[in-house]
PDB file of C-alpha atoms in Angstrom:
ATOM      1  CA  UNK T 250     -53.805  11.136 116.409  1.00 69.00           C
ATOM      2  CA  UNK T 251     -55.003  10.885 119.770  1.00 78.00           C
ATOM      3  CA  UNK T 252     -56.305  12.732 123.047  1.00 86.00           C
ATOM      4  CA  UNK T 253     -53.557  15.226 124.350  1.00 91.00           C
ATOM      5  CA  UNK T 254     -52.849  14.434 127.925  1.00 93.00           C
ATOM      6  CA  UNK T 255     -53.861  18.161 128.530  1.00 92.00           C
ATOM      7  CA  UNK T 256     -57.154  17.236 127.666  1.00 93.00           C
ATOM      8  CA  UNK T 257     -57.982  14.404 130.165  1.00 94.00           C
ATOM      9  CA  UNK T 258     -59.195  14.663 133.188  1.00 93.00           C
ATOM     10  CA  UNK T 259     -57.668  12.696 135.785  1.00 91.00           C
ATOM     11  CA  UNK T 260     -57.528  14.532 139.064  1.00 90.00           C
ATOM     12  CA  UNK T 261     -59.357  12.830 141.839  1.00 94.00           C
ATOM     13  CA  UNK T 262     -60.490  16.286 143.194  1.00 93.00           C
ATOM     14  CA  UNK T 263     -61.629  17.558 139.644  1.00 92.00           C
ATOM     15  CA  UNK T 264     -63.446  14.549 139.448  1.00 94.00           C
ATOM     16  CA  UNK T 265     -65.439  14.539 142.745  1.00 95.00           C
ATOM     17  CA  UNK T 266     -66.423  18.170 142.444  1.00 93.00           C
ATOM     18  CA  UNK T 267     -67.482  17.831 138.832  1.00 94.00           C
ATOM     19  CA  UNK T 268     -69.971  14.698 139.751  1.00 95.00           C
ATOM     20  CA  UNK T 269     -71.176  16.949 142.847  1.00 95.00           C
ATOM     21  CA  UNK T 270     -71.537  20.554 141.288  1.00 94.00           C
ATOM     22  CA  UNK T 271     -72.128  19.322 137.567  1.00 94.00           C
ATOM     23  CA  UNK T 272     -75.107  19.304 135.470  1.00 96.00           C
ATOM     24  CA  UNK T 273     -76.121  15.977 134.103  1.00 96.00           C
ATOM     25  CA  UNK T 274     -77.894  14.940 130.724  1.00 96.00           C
ATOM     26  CA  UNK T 275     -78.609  11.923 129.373  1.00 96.00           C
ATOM     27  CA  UNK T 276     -78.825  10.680 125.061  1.00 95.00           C
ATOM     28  CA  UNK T 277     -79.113   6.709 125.306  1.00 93.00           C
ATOM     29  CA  UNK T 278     -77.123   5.181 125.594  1.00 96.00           C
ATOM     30  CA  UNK T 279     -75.045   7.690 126.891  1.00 97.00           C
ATOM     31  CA  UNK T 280     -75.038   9.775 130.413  1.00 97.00           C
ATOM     32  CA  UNK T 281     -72.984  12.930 130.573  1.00 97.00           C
ATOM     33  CA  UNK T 282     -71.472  15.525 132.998  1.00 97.00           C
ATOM     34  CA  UNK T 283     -70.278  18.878 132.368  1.00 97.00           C
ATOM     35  CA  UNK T 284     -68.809  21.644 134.855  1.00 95.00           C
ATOM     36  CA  UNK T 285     -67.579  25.431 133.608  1.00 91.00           C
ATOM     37  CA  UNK T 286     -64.181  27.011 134.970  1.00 84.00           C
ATOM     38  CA  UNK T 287     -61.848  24.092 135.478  1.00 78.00           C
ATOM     39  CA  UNK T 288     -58.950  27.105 135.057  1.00 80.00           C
ATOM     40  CA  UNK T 289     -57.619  25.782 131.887  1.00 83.00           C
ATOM     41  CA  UNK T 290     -58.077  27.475 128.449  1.00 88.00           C
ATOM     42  CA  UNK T 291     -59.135  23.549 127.155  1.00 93.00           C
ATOM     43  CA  UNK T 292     -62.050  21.187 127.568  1.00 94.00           C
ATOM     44  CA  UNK T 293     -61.043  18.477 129.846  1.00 95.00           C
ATOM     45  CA  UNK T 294     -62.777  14.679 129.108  1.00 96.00           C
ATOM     46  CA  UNK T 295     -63.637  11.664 131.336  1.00 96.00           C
ATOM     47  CA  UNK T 296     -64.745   8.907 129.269  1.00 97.00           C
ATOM     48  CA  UNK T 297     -66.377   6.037 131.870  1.00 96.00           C
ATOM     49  CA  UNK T 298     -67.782   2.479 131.001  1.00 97.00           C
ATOM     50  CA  UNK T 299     -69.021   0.472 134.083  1.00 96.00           C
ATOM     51  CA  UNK T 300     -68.149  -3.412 134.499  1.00 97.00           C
ATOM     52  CA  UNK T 301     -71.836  -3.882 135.306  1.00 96.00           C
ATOM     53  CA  UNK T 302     -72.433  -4.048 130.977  1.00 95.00           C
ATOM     54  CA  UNK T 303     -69.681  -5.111 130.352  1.00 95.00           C
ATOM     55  CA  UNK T 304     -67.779  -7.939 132.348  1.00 96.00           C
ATOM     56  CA  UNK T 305     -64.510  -8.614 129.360  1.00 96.00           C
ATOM     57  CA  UNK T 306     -61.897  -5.513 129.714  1.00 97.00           C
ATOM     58  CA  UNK T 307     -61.755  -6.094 125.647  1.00 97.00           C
ATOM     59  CA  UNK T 308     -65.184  -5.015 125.415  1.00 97.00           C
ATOM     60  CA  UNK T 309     -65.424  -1.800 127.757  1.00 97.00           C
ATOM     61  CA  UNK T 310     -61.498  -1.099 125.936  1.00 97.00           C
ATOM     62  CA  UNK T 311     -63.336  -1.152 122.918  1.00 97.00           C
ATOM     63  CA  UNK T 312     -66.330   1.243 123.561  1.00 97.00           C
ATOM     64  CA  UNK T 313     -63.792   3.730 125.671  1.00 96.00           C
ATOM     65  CA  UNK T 314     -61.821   4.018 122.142  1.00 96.00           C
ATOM     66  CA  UNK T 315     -64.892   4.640 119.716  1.00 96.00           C
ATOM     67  CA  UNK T 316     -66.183   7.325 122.549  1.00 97.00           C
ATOM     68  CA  UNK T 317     -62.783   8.957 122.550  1.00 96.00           C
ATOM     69  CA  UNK T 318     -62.624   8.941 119.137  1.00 96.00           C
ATOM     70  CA  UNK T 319     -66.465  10.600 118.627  1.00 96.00           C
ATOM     71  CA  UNK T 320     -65.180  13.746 120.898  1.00 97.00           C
ATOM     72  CA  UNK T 321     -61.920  14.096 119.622  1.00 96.00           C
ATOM     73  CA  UNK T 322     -63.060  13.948 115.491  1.00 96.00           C
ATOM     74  CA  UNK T 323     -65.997  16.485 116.843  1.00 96.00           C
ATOM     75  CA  UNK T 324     -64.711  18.897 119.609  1.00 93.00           C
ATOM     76  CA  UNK T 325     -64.500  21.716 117.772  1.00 94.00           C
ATOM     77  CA  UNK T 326     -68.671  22.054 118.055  1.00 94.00           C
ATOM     78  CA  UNK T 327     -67.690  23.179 121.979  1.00 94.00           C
ATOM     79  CA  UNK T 328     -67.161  26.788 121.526  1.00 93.00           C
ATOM     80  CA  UNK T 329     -67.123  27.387 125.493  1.00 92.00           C
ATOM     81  CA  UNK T 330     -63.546  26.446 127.050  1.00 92.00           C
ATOM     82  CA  UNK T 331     -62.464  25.830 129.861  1.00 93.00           C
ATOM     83  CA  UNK T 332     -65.639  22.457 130.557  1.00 95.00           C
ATOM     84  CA  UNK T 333     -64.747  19.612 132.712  1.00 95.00           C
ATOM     85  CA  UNK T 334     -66.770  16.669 130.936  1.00 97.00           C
ATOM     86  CA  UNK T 335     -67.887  12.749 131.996  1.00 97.00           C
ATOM     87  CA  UNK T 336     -69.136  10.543 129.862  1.00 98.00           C
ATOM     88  CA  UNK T 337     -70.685   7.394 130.815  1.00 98.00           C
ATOM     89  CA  UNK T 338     -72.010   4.544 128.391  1.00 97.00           C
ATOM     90  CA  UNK T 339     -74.945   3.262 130.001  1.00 96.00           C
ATOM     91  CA  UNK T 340     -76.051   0.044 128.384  1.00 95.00           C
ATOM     92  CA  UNK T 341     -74.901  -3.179 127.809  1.00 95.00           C
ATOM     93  CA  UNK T 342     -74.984  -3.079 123.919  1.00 95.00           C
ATOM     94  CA  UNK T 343     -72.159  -2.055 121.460  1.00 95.00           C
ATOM     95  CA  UNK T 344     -73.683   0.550 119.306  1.00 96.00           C
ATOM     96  CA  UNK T 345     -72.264   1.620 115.862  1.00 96.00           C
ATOM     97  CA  UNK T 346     -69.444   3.799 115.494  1.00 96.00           C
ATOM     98  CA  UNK T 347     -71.272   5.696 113.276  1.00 96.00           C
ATOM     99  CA  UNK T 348     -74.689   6.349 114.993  1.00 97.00           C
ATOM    100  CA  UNK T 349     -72.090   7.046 118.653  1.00 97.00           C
ATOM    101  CA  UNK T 350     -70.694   9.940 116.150  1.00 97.00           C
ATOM    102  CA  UNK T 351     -74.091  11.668 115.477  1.00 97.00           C
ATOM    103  CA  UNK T 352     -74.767  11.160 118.986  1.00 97.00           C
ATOM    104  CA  UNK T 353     -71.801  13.061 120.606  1.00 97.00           C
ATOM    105  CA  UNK T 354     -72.418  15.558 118.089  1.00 97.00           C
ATOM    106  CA  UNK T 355     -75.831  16.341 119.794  1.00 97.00           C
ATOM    107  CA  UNK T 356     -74.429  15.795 122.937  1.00 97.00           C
ATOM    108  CA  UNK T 357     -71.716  18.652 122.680  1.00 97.00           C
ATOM    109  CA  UNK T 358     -74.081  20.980 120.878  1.00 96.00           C
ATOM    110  CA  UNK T 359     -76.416  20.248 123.825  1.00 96.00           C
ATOM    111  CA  UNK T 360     -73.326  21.097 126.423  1.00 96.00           C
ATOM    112  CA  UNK T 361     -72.694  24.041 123.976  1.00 95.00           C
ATOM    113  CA  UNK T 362     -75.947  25.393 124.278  1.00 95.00           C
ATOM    114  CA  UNK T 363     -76.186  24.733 128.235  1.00 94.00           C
ATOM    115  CA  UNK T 364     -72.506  25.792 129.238  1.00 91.00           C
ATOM    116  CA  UNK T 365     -73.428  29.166 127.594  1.00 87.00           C
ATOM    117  CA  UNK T 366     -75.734  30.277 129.599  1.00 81.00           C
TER     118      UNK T 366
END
């Protein structure tokens, strides 16, 4: 199964104002960006891996999936809707599926716990 189209963020507008007006945390190897109100009733994902870690498309391909993956398998711990998210993989080293897993999964309790305020 994958990411409904509905659930990416791809606007160029959505995107500026969310790195402007968003609140940024950081879990290494992972930087993230959320924003409330993006006037949907869905969480809305930007999954980012810079060509400065990783020069071979294969590679950055590869990392973009497993991330995907991690938030899609674990989206349901985001009980606030309506977030405009960025992720950003910020080192040049391909972790393991399985410890990116436990890490999203304190990443969106952290956005959770933040976007609720």
């Amino acid at each position: 199964m994958t990411l409904p189209k509905a659930e990416r963020l791809s606007s160029k507008t959505a995107i500026s104002s969310l790195v402007s007006s968003g609140k940024w945390g950081i879990l290494q190897p992972v930087r993230y960006c959320f924003v409330r109100n993006n006037g949907s009733d869905v969480n809305r994902i930007l999954v980012s891996v810079p060509k400065k870690f990783f020069k071979r498309a294969v590679k950055r391909n590869l990392v973009k999936r497993r991330m995907r993956e991690c938030y899609r398998l674990q989206k349901d711990l985001l009980n606030v809707k309506g977030l405009d998210i960025m992720f950003v993989y910020n080192s040049s080293d391909i972790v393991a599926f399985g410890f990116l897993k436990d890490l999203f999964a304190h990443i969106l309790k952290e956005i959770d716990k933040r976007a609720a305020e």
